[in-house]
Coordinates of C-alpha atoms in Angstrom, one line a residue:
Chain A
M31 CA 6.5 44.4 -106.6
S32 CA 9.0 42.0 -105.2
S33 CA 11.5 43.1 -102.7
S34 CA 14.7 41.7 -101.3
L35 CA 16.8 42.2 -98.3
R36 CA 20.4 41.1 -97.9
V37 CA 21.9 40.0 -94.5
E38 CA 25.2 41.9 -94.2
R39 CA 25.9 40.8 -90.6
A40 CA 24.1 38.4 -88.3
G41 CA 24.7 37.6 -84.7
P42 CA 24.7 34.0 -83.7
L43 CA 21.4 32.1 -83.7
C44 CA 19.5 34.8 -85.5
T45 CA 16.6 32.8 -87.0
V46 CA 13.4 33.0 -89.0
Q47 CA 10.4 32.5 -86.7
D48 CA 6.6 32.5 -87.1
G49 CA 3.9 31.1 -84.9
G50 CA 5.7 27.7 -84.8
R51 CA 4.6 24.2 -85.6
P52 CA 2.6 22.9 -82.6
G53 CA 1.0 19.5 -82.7
L54 CA 4.0 17.4 -83.7
L55 CA 5.3 16.4 -80.3
A56 CA 4.1 12.8 -80.9
H57 CA 6.6 12.8 -83.9
G58 CA 9.4 14.0 -81.6
I59 CA 9.3 17.6 -82.9
S60 CA 9.0 20.6 -80.6
A61 CA 7.0 23.6 -81.8
S62 CA 9.7 26.3 -82.0
G63 CA 8.3 29.8 -82.6
P64 CA 9.4 33.1 -81.0
M65 CA 11.2 33.1 -77.6
D66 CA 9.2 36.3 -76.8
I67 CA 5.8 35.9 -78.3
D68 CA 4.5 39.3 -77.2
A69 CA 7.5 41.1 -78.7
H70 CA 7.1 39.2 -82.0
R71 CA 3.4 40.2 -82.1
L72 CA 4.2 43.9 -81.4
A73 CA 6.7 44.0 -84.2
G74 CA 4.1 42.5 -86.5
A75 CA 1.6 45.2 -85.6
L76 CA 4.1 47.9 -86.1
A77 CA 4.9 46.5 -89.6
G78 CA 1.4 45.9 -90.6
A79 CA 2.5 42.3 -91.2
C80 CA 0.3 40.1 -93.3
D81 CA 1.6 36.8 -91.9
K82 CA 3.5 35.8 -88.8
T83 CA 6.9 35.2 -90.4
G84 CA 9.7 37.4 -89.1
I85 CA 13.3 37.4 -87.9
E86 CA 14.3 36.7 -84.3
L87 CA 17.6 38.4 -83.7
T88 CA 19.9 37.8 -80.7
R89 CA 21.9 40.2 -78.6
A90 CA 24.7 40.9 -81.1
G91 CA 22.2 42.3 -83.6
L92 CA 21.8 42.3 -87.3
D93 CA 22.7 44.5 -90.3
L94 CA 20.5 44.4 -93.4
L95 CA 20.7 46.1 -96.8
M96 CA 17.6 46.6 -98.9
E97 CA 18.6 45.4 -102.3
S98 CA 15.5 46.0 -104.3
G99 CA 11.9 47.1 -103.9
D100 CA 10.5 48.6 -100.8
L101 CA 9.3 47.2 -97.5
T102 CA 7.7 48.3 -94.2
V103 CA 9.7 46.9 -91.3
G104 CA 8.5 46.8 -87.6
W105 CA 10.9 46.1 -84.7
A106 CA 10.3 45.2 -81.0
G107 CA 11.6 43.1 -78.2
G108 CA 14.0 43.9 -75.4
A109 CA 15.8 47.3 -75.9
F110 CA 18.1 47.3 -78.9
E111 CA 19.7 50.2 -80.8
V112 CA 18.5 50.6 -84.4
Q113 CA 19.8 52.9 -87.1
L114 CA 18.4 53.5 -90.5
N115 CA 21.1 54.8 -92.8
G116 CA 23.1 55.8 -89.8
E117 CA 20.3 57.7 -88.2
R118 CA 19.0 56.4 -84.9
R119 CA 15.4 55.4 -84.7
P120 CA 13.2 54.6 -81.6
W121 CA 12.9 51.0 -80.5
P122 CA 10.2 49.6 -80.7
G123 CA 9.3 51.2 -84.0
S124 CA 8.9 50.9 -87.7
A125 CA 10.0 52.4 -91.0
S126 CA 9.4 52.1 -94.7
I127 CA 12.7 51.3 -96.4
A128 CA 13.6 51.3 -100.1
A129 CA 16.4 50.0 -102.2
G130 CA 19.8 51.1 -100.9
D131 CA 18.7 51.6 -97.3
R132 CA 20.7 50.1 -94.5
L133 CA 19.2 48.9 -91.3
C134 CA 21.6 48.3 -88.4
I135 CA 20.6 46.7 -85.1
T136 CA 23.1 46.7 -82.4
P137 CA 23.1 45.7 -78.7
G138 CA 21.1 47.9 -76.4
A139 CA 20.3 48.2 -72.7
A140 CA 18.2 45.1 -72.1
G141 CA 16.9 41.8 -73.5
N142 CA 18.2 38.9 -75.4
Y143 CA 15.8 38.7 -78.4
G144 CA 14.5 41.3 -80.8
Y145 CA 12.1 40.8 -83.7
L146 CA 11.7 42.2 -87.2
R147 CA 8.4 41.8 -89.0
F148 CA 7.6 42.9 -92.5
G149 CA 4.7 44.4 -94.4
K150 CA 5.2 41.9 -97.2
K151 CA 5.3 38.1 -97.1
L152 CA 8.8 36.5 -96.6
D153 CA 9.2 34.1 -99.4
L154 CA 10.3 30.8 -97.8
P155 CA 9.0 27.3 -98.0
M156 CA 6.6 25.9 -95.4
V157 CA 8.0 22.9 -93.6
L158 CA 5.5 20.9 -91.7
G159 CA 3.1 23.8 -91.7
S160 CA 5.5 26.5 -90.5
R161 CA 8.5 28.6 -91.6
A162 CA 9.9 28.6 -88.0
T163 CA 13.5 27.5 -87.8
S164 CA 14.4 24.7 -85.5
T165 CA 18.1 24.4 -85.5
R166 CA 17.8 21.3 -83.3
A167 CA 15.7 19.4 -85.9
R168 CA 17.2 21.4 -88.8
L169 CA 13.7 22.5 -90.0
G170 CA 12.2 25.6 -91.5
G171 CA 13.8 29.1 -92.1
L172 CA 16.7 28.9 -94.5
E173 CA 17.7 25.3 -94.8
G174 CA 16.9 24.8 -91.1
R175 CA 19.8 27.0 -90.0
A176 CA 20.5 30.4 -88.5
L177 CA 20.8 33.4 -90.8
R178 CA 24.3 34.4 -91.8
A179 CA 26.0 37.2 -93.8
G180 CA 25.2 36.9 -97.5
D181 CA 21.7 35.4 -97.1
V182 CA 19.1 37.1 -99.3
L183 CA 15.5 37.3 -98.2
N184 CA 12.9 37.8 -100.8
F185 CA 9.4 39.2 -100.2
S186 CA 6.3 39.0 -102.2
E187 CA 2.7 40.3 -102.0
E188 CA 1.5 43.4 -100.3
G189 CA 0.8 43.2 -96.7
G190 CA -1.8 44.7 -94.3
T191 CA -1.8 48.2 -92.8
V192 CA 0.4 49.5 -90.1
Q193 CA -1.5 49.6 -86.8
S194 CA -1.2 52.4 -84.4
V195 CA 0.2 50.7 -81.4
C196 CA 0.3 52.0 -77.8
S197 CA 3.7 52.0 -76.4
P198 CA 3.8 48.8 -74.3
D199 CA 4.2 48.9 -70.6
P200 CA 7.8 48.1 -69.7
P201 CA 7.9 44.5 -68.5
E202 CA 7.5 44.2 -64.8
A203 CA 10.6 43.1 -62.9
G204 CA 8.8 40.9 -60.4
P205 CA 9.2 37.2 -59.9
V206 CA 8.8 34.8 -62.8
R207 CA 5.6 32.8 -62.1
F208 CA 5.4 29.1 -62.4
V209 CA 3.0 26.2 -61.6
W210 CA 4.4 23.3 -59.6
G211 CA 5.9 20.7 -62.0
I212 CA 5.1 17.1 -62.7
H213 CA 7.7 15.9 -60.3
A214 CA 7.4 18.6 -57.6
D215 CA 6.3 16.0 -55.1
R216 CA 9.6 14.2 -55.6
F217 CA 11.4 17.2 -54.0
A218 CA 11.4 17.5 -50.2
A219 CA 9.2 20.3 -48.7
D220 CA 12.2 22.3 -47.6
I221 CA 13.7 22.2 -51.1
R222 CA 10.5 23.4 -52.6
R223 CA 10.4 26.2 -50.0
K224 CA 13.9 27.2 -50.8
F225 CA 13.2 27.1 -54.5
V226 CA 10.7 30.0 -54.1
E227 CA 12.7 32.0 -51.6
T228 CA 16.1 31.9 -53.3
P229 CA 17.2 33.9 -56.3
F230 CA 18.9 32.0 -59.1
R231 CA 21.2 33.6 -61.7
V232 CA 20.8 33.3 -65.4
T233 CA 24.0 32.1 -67.0
N234 CA 25.4 32.6 -70.5
A235 CA 24.6 28.9 -71.3
M236 CA 21.4 29.9 -73.1
D237 CA 19.9 29.3 -76.5
R238 CA 16.6 28.4 -78.0
M239 CA 16.7 24.9 -76.4
G240 CA 17.2 25.9 -72.9
V241 CA 18.6 28.4 -70.3
R242 CA 20.9 27.1 -67.6
L243 CA 20.6 28.7 -64.2
A244 CA 23.3 29.1 -61.5
D245 CA 22.1 27.8 -58.2
E246 CA 24.2 30.1 -56.0
G247 CA 22.0 29.6 -53.0
G248 CA 22.6 25.8 -53.1
V249 CA 18.9 25.0 -53.3
F250 CA 19.5 21.7 -55.0
A251 CA 22.9 21.0 -53.6
G252 CA 23.0 17.4 -52.2
S253 CA 19.5 16.6 -53.4
S254 CA 19.8 13.6 -55.7
I255 CA 16.8 12.5 -57.6
L256 CA 17.4 9.7 -60.0
S257 CA 16.4 10.0 -63.6
L258 CA 12.8 9.1 -64.2
I259 CA 10.9 7.6 -67.1
S260 CA 10.8 10.1 -69.9
D261 CA 7.7 12.2 -70.3
P262 CA 6.9 14.8 -72.9
I263 CA 8.4 18.3 -72.4
L264 CA 6.8 21.7 -73.0
P265 CA 8.5 25.1 -73.0
G266 CA 9.0 26.6 -69.6
D267 CA 9.7 23.3 -67.8
I268 CA 12.3 23.7 -65.1
Q269 CA 14.3 20.5 -64.9
I270 CA 17.0 19.7 -62.4
L271 CA 20.0 17.8 -63.6
G272 CA 21.6 15.1 -61.6
D273 CA 24.3 17.5 -60.3
G274 CA 21.6 19.9 -59.1
T275 CA 21.8 22.4 -62.1
P276 CA 18.4 23.9 -63.0
I277 CA 17.7 24.3 -66.7
V278 CA 14.6 26.0 -68.1
L279 CA 13.6 24.3 -71.4
M280 CA 12.7 26.8 -74.1
R281 CA 11.0 26.8 -77.6
D282 CA 13.4 24.3 -79.3
H283 CA 13.3 21.9 -76.4
Q284 CA 13.9 18.2 -76.7
P285 CA 10.5 16.5 -77.1
T286 CA 10.9 14.2 -74.0
G287 CA 13.1 14.1 -71.0
G288 CA 13.7 12.1 -67.8
Y289 CA 15.2 14.7 -65.5
P290 CA 12.8 15.7 -62.6
R291 CA 10.8 18.9 -63.3
I292 CA 10.1 21.0 -60.2
G293 CA 7.9 23.6 -62.1
T294 CA 6.9 25.0 -65.4
I295 CA 7.0 28.8 -66.1
V296 CA 3.5 30.1 -66.9
S297 CA 2.8 31.1 -70.5
A298 CA 2.3 34.8 -69.6
D299 CA 5.9 35.0 -68.2
L300 CA 7.9 32.8 -70.5
G301 CA 8.8 35.7 -73.0
R302 CA 9.8 37.9 -70.1
F303 CA 12.0 35.1 -68.7
A304 CA 13.6 34.6 -72.2
Q305 CA 14.6 38.3 -72.2
I306 CA 16.5 38.1 -68.8
R307 CA 20.2 38.5 -69.6
S308 CA 23.0 36.3 -68.2
G309 CA 24.2 37.6 -64.9
E310 CA 20.8 38.8 -63.8
A311 CA 18.9 37.3 -61.0
V312 CA 15.6 35.5 -61.3
V313 CA 13.2 34.7 -58.5
F314 CA 10.4 32.1 -59.0
A315 CA 6.9 32.5 -57.5
P316 CA 4.3 29.7 -57.6
V317 CA 0.7 30.3 -58.9
S318 CA -2.2 28.1 -59.5
V319 CA -3.1 27.0 -63.0
N320 CA -6.3 29.1 -62.8
H321 CA -4.3 32.1 -61.9
A322 CA -2.0 31.4 -64.8
H323 CA -5.0 31.4 -67.1
Q324 CA -6.1 34.8 -65.7
L325 CA -2.6 36.1 -66.4
M326 CA -2.9 34.9 -70.0
R327 CA -6.3 36.5 -70.5
S328 CA -5.5 39.9 -69.0
G329 CA -1.9 40.2 -70.3
K330 CA -1.4 42.0 -67.0
P331 CA -0.2 40.8 -63.6
Chain B
M125 CA -4.5 -1.2 -39.4
K126 CA -5.2 2.5 -39.7
Q127 CA -2.6 4.8 -41.2
P128 CA -1.4 7.5 -38.7
S129 CA -3.4 10.6 -39.5
N130 CA -0.5 13.0 -39.2
Q131 CA 1.4 11.6 -42.2
P132 CA 2.1 14.4 -44.6
L133 CA 0.6 14.1 -48.0
R134 CA 3.3 16.1 -49.7
G135 CA 6.9 16.6 -48.7
G136 CA 7.7 13.0 -48.1
D137 CA 9.6 11.4 -50.9
H138 CA 8.4 8.1 -49.9
R139 CA 4.7 8.1 -50.8
L140 CA 4.0 7.5 -54.4
P141 CA 0.6 8.7 -55.7
T142 CA -2.2 6.4 -56.7
L143 CA -2.2 5.7 -60.4
P144 CA -3.4 6.7 -62.9
Q145 CA -2.8 10.3 -61.9
I146 CA -3.7 13.5 -63.7
V147 CA -1.3 16.4 -63.0
P148 CA -0.9 19.8 -64.7
L149 CA 2.2 20.3 -66.9
G150 CA 2.4 24.0 -67.1
D151 CA -0.8 26.0 -67.7
C152 CA -1.9 24.6 -71.0
A153 CA -1.5 20.8 -70.5
L154 CA -2.3 17.9 -68.3
L155 CA -0.1 14.8 -67.9
V156 CA -1.9 11.5 -67.3
R157 CA 0.5 9.1 -65.7
F158 CA 0.0 5.3 -65.8
G159 CA 3.2 4.1 -64.1
Q160 CA 6.3 5.2 -62.2
S161 CA 8.4 2.6 -63.9
L162 CA 8.6 1.4 -67.5
D163 CA 6.5 -1.8 -67.8
D164 CA 4.3 -3.4 -70.4
A165 CA 1.0 -2.8 -68.5
A166 CA 1.6 1.0 -68.0
N167 CA 2.7 1.5 -71.6
R168 CA -0.4 -0.4 -72.9
A169 CA -2.7 1.6 -70.6
A170 CA -1.2 4.9 -71.9
L171 CA -1.6 3.8 -75.5
V172 CA -5.2 2.7 -75.0
F173 CA -6.0 6.0 -73.2
A174 CA -4.5 8.1 -76.0
A175 CA -6.5 6.2 -78.6
R176 CA -9.7 6.7 -76.7
L177 CA -9.0 10.5 -76.4
K178 CA -8.3 10.8 -80.1
A179 CA -11.5 8.9 -80.9
D180 CA -13.6 11.1 -78.6
G181 CA -12.5 14.5 -79.7
I182 CA -12.9 16.4 -76.5
I183 CA -13.6 20.2 -76.9
G184 CA -10.5 22.3 -76.2
V185 CA -8.0 19.5 -76.6
V186 CA -5.4 20.6 -79.1
E187 CA -2.8 17.8 -78.9
I188 CA -2.5 14.3 -77.6
V189 CA 1.0 12.9 -77.1
P190 CA 1.3 9.3 -76.0
S191 CA 4.6 8.6 -74.2
L192 CA 6.3 5.6 -72.5
V193 CA 4.0 5.5 -69.5
S194 CA 2.1 8.7 -69.7
V195 CA -0.1 10.8 -72.1
L196 CA 0.3 14.5 -72.5
V197 CA -2.9 16.4 -73.3
R198 CA -2.4 20.0 -74.4
F199 CA -5.5 22.2 -74.3
D200 CA -6.6 25.7 -75.1
P201 CA -7.6 27.4 -71.8
A202 CA -9.9 29.7 -73.8
Q203 CA -12.0 26.7 -74.6
V204 CA -11.9 24.4 -71.6
G205 CA -10.9 24.9 -67.9
V206 CA -8.6 22.6 -66.1
A207 CA -11.3 21.2 -63.7
R208 CA -13.7 20.3 -66.5
L209 CA -10.9 18.8 -68.7
S210 CA -9.6 16.7 -65.7
G211 CA -13.1 15.4 -65.3
E212 CA -13.4 14.5 -69.0
L213 CA -10.1 12.7 -68.8
A214 CA -10.9 10.9 -65.5
L215 CA -14.1 9.5 -67.2
R216 CA -11.9 7.8 -69.8
L217 CA -9.3 6.3 -67.5
S218 CA -10.8 2.9 -67.1
G219 CA -12.0 0.3 -69.4
D220 CA -10.5 -1.9 -72.1
G221 CA -9.7 -0.9 -75.6
A222 CA -7.4 -1.1 -78.4
F223 CA -4.4 1.1 -79.4
G224 CA -6.4 2.3 -82.4
E225 CA -5.3 1.4 -85.8
S226 CA -2.1 -0.7 -85.3
R227 CA 0.1 -1.7 -88.2
T228 CA 2.9 -4.1 -88.6
H229 CA 6.2 -2.9 -90.1
R230 CA 9.1 -5.1 -91.2
I231 CA 12.4 -3.3 -90.6
A232 CA 15.5 -4.7 -92.3
V233 CA 18.6 -4.4 -90.1
R234 CA 22.2 -5.0 -90.9
F235 CA 23.6 -6.3 -87.6
D236 CA 27.0 -4.6 -87.8
G237 CA 27.0 -2.2 -84.9
P238 CA 30.3 -1.5 -83.0
D239 CA 28.7 -2.8 -79.7
L240 CA 27.2 -6.0 -81.1
G241 CA 30.0 -8.3 -79.9
E242 CA 30.1 -6.7 -76.5
V243 CA 26.3 -7.0 -76.0
A244 CA 26.3 -10.6 -77.1
A245 CA 29.2 -11.4 -74.7
L246 CA 27.4 -9.6 -71.9
L247 CA 24.4 -11.9 -72.4
G248 CA 26.6 -15.0 -72.8
L249 CA 25.4 -15.5 -76.4
S250 CA 27.2 -15.8 -79.7
I251 CA 26.5 -13.0 -82.1
D252 CA 24.2 -15.2 -84.2
G253 CA 22.5 -16.3 -81.0
F254 CA 21.9 -12.8 -79.9
V255 CA 20.5 -11.7 -83.3
E256 CA 18.2 -14.6 -83.3
A257 CA 17.0 -13.9 -79.8
H258 CA 16.7 -10.2 -80.6
N259 CA 14.5 -10.7 -83.6
R260 CA 12.4 -13.5 -82.1
G261 CA 8.8 -12.5 -81.5
G262 CA 8.6 -9.0 -82.7
M263 CA 8.2 -5.9 -80.7
R264 CA 5.8 -2.9 -80.1
V265 CA 6.6 0.7 -80.7
L266 CA 6.3 2.0 -77.1
A267 CA 6.7 5.7 -77.9
T268 CA 8.3 8.3 -80.1
G269 CA 10.6 10.6 -78.1
F270 CA 14.0 12.1 -77.5
A271 CA 14.4 13.3 -81.2
P272 CA 12.4 13.5 -84.4
G273 CA 11.1 10.1 -85.3
F274 CA 13.2 8.3 -82.6
V275 CA 11.2 5.2 -81.5
Y276 CA 11.5 3.0 -78.4
C277 CA 10.5 -0.6 -79.1
G278 CA 9.8 -3.2 -76.4
F279 CA 9.9 -5.3 -74.6
H280 CA 12.6 -7.9 -74.9
E281 CA 12.6 -10.9 -72.5
K282 CA 14.1 -10.2 -69.1
S283 CA 17.1 -12.3 -70.1
L284 CA 17.9 -9.9 -72.9
T285 CA 18.5 -6.9 -70.6
V286 CA 21.7 -5.0 -70.6
P287 CA 22.4 -1.6 -69.0
R288 CA 23.3 1.5 -71.0
R289 CA 26.9 2.2 -71.9
T290 CA 28.9 4.2 -69.3
L291 CA 30.1 6.5 -72.0
V292 CA 27.8 8.5 -74.3
R293 CA 28.7 8.6 -78.0
P294 CA 28.4 12.3 -79.0
Q295 CA 26.9 11.3 -82.4
V296 CA 25.6 8.2 -84.1
S297 CA 24.1 8.3 -87.5
A298 CA 20.5 8.2 -88.6
G299 CA 19.4 4.6 -89.0
S300 CA 21.4 3.4 -86.0
V301 CA 19.7 0.5 -84.2
L302 CA 20.2 0.8 -80.5
F303 CA 19.8 -1.6 -77.6
A304 CA 19.6 -1.1 -73.9
A305 CA 17.3 -1.5 -70.9
G306 CA 15.2 -4.3 -72.4
Q307 CA 14.4 -2.2 -75.5
T308 CA 15.5 -1.6 -79.1
A309 CA 15.4 1.9 -80.4
I310 CA 15.8 3.3 -83.9
A311 CA 17.5 6.6 -84.6
A312 CA 15.9 8.6 -87.4
T313 CA 18.4 11.5 -87.2
D314 CA 22.0 11.9 -86.0
I315 CA 21.9 11.8 -82.2
P316 CA 24.1 11.5 -79.2
T317 CA 23.4 8.2 -77.3
G318 CA 24.5 6.1 -74.4
W319 CA 22.7 3.0 -75.8
H320 CA 24.6 0.2 -77.5
V321 CA 24.8 0.4 -81.3
I322 CA 24.0 -3.1 -82.5
G323 CA 23.2 -2.4 -86.2
H324 CA 21.9 -0.1 -88.9
T325 CA 18.8 0.2 -91.1
Q326 CA 18.1 2.0 -94.3
F327 CA 14.6 2.8 -92.8
R328 CA 14.2 6.5 -91.8
N329 CA 11.2 7.2 -89.6
F330 CA 11.5 11.0 -90.2
D331 CA 10.9 12.9 -93.4
P332 CA 10.1 16.6 -93.0
T333 CA 9.0 16.9 -96.6
V334 CA 5.8 14.9 -95.9
N335 CA 3.2 15.4 -93.3
P336 CA 2.9 13.5 -91.0
P337 CA 6.7 13.3 -91.0
T338 CA 6.9 9.8 -89.3
Q339 CA 5.6 6.4 -90.3
L340 CA 5.7 4.5 -87.0
R341 CA 3.0 5.1 -84.4
A342 CA 3.1 4.1 -80.8
G343 CA 1.3 0.7 -80.6
D344 CA 2.5 -0.5 -84.0
Q345 CA 4.2 -3.9 -84.3
I346 CA 7.8 -4.1 -85.5
I347 CA 9.4 -7.2 -86.9
F348 CA 13.2 -6.9 -87.3
E349 CA 14.7 -8.8 -90.2
V350 CA 18.3 -9.6 -90.9
V351 CA 19.8 -8.1 -94.0
L352 CA 23.4 -9.1 -94.8

């Protein structure tokens, strides 16, 4: 049976995301995909999702109305408030909803990104092998744009089975780990030392392309490194603008860039970094590439 | 004469590393760098290396991205470790080779850009003289980058070099033909740019409805032709 879900209210930059479209950097296209991959996966397990397509919502939340059919919905990521027909439900969690049901997600205690995954397949065209929205390149999702009120999402095919999921450990609050970047040797030793000793502050200049940090400790004040020949970019790259502002490049990053990159956040910590709210402090800690691989394998520190 | 032995290997901003150089870019990629400045030899070396990697199909390599003077090699750490992959890459650093399959594209350009007159004047040429010099000899696609399907083509003769504009235009349209720094670039989408807009083309090097979404490959030859 087909099912449909109407968007009644969408916060800004609420997008459809799946595993992304890696492999197209040579065509100038970044991979996109979820800002917090672990949370996206957890929501999928909770929904018994049959494919990777879901909704990434931002802090302002999302209100949905089930117009027809029924659907299992799983949610996870950060700490949002969720109500089904006015009744509060636990986050992360899941529910089976039917025509007439209303799901309202509102800001909660922590995090920037939440995920909804579904027990049925979201019926959207594949663009270059993926349904992930890239608002930068205007690809995927619904016409390459963010969701907005009035959009109707249709679902087809039955999905998998809901998995029993252990409640995940709360994300650790320790330093965000990185490997030294492709231009680390362009920075003087004392700047590199200060970079790992000094907290930075996440600012509200954040989106799927990048997160601007406030360098309140003046780590990069007065250090001027000229722009370099452009090299390819990957998510997690920490670039330093000419005025000393650090920017962490995220999933919808530009494909290449010529600002010096002091480090790259490790894969295991990028989702946790994406969830840090503006105003909060972040401290960076260097690890070796091999250590980063251990972190990826274990899923633990 | 011997170098003083107490010279720091890192921390000085004065020592540039020996090239080519293999450095990690995050925990799932290595960057192989062939130059610290943009020149023909470094770009050629990067393109030849990328073609060699593609032909060899190294286990664990999931993406090969040639850029202006470097090649990004993304890998799956579950399949190959960084030491082993670095070794595989190092083995392929030297030796001659071709760019792989290189094609020639004729791109028709209407030389009507708002900066055309200024660029010609900067170079001491008439507009016709500039267009003739610009199109003489053809160019190579150096890399795709910056935006979907955006290509850098080079290199013009040294005498055809102008710096970028001091002001960035917040948006130029897809098909804009751009000129700066000894290169010509073609925008395939609407972009901001600090390059001079010298003309426009109907050619679009980006179509998301087909895969692959671009037609031009780094290493391909470009012949610019005047359309009135």
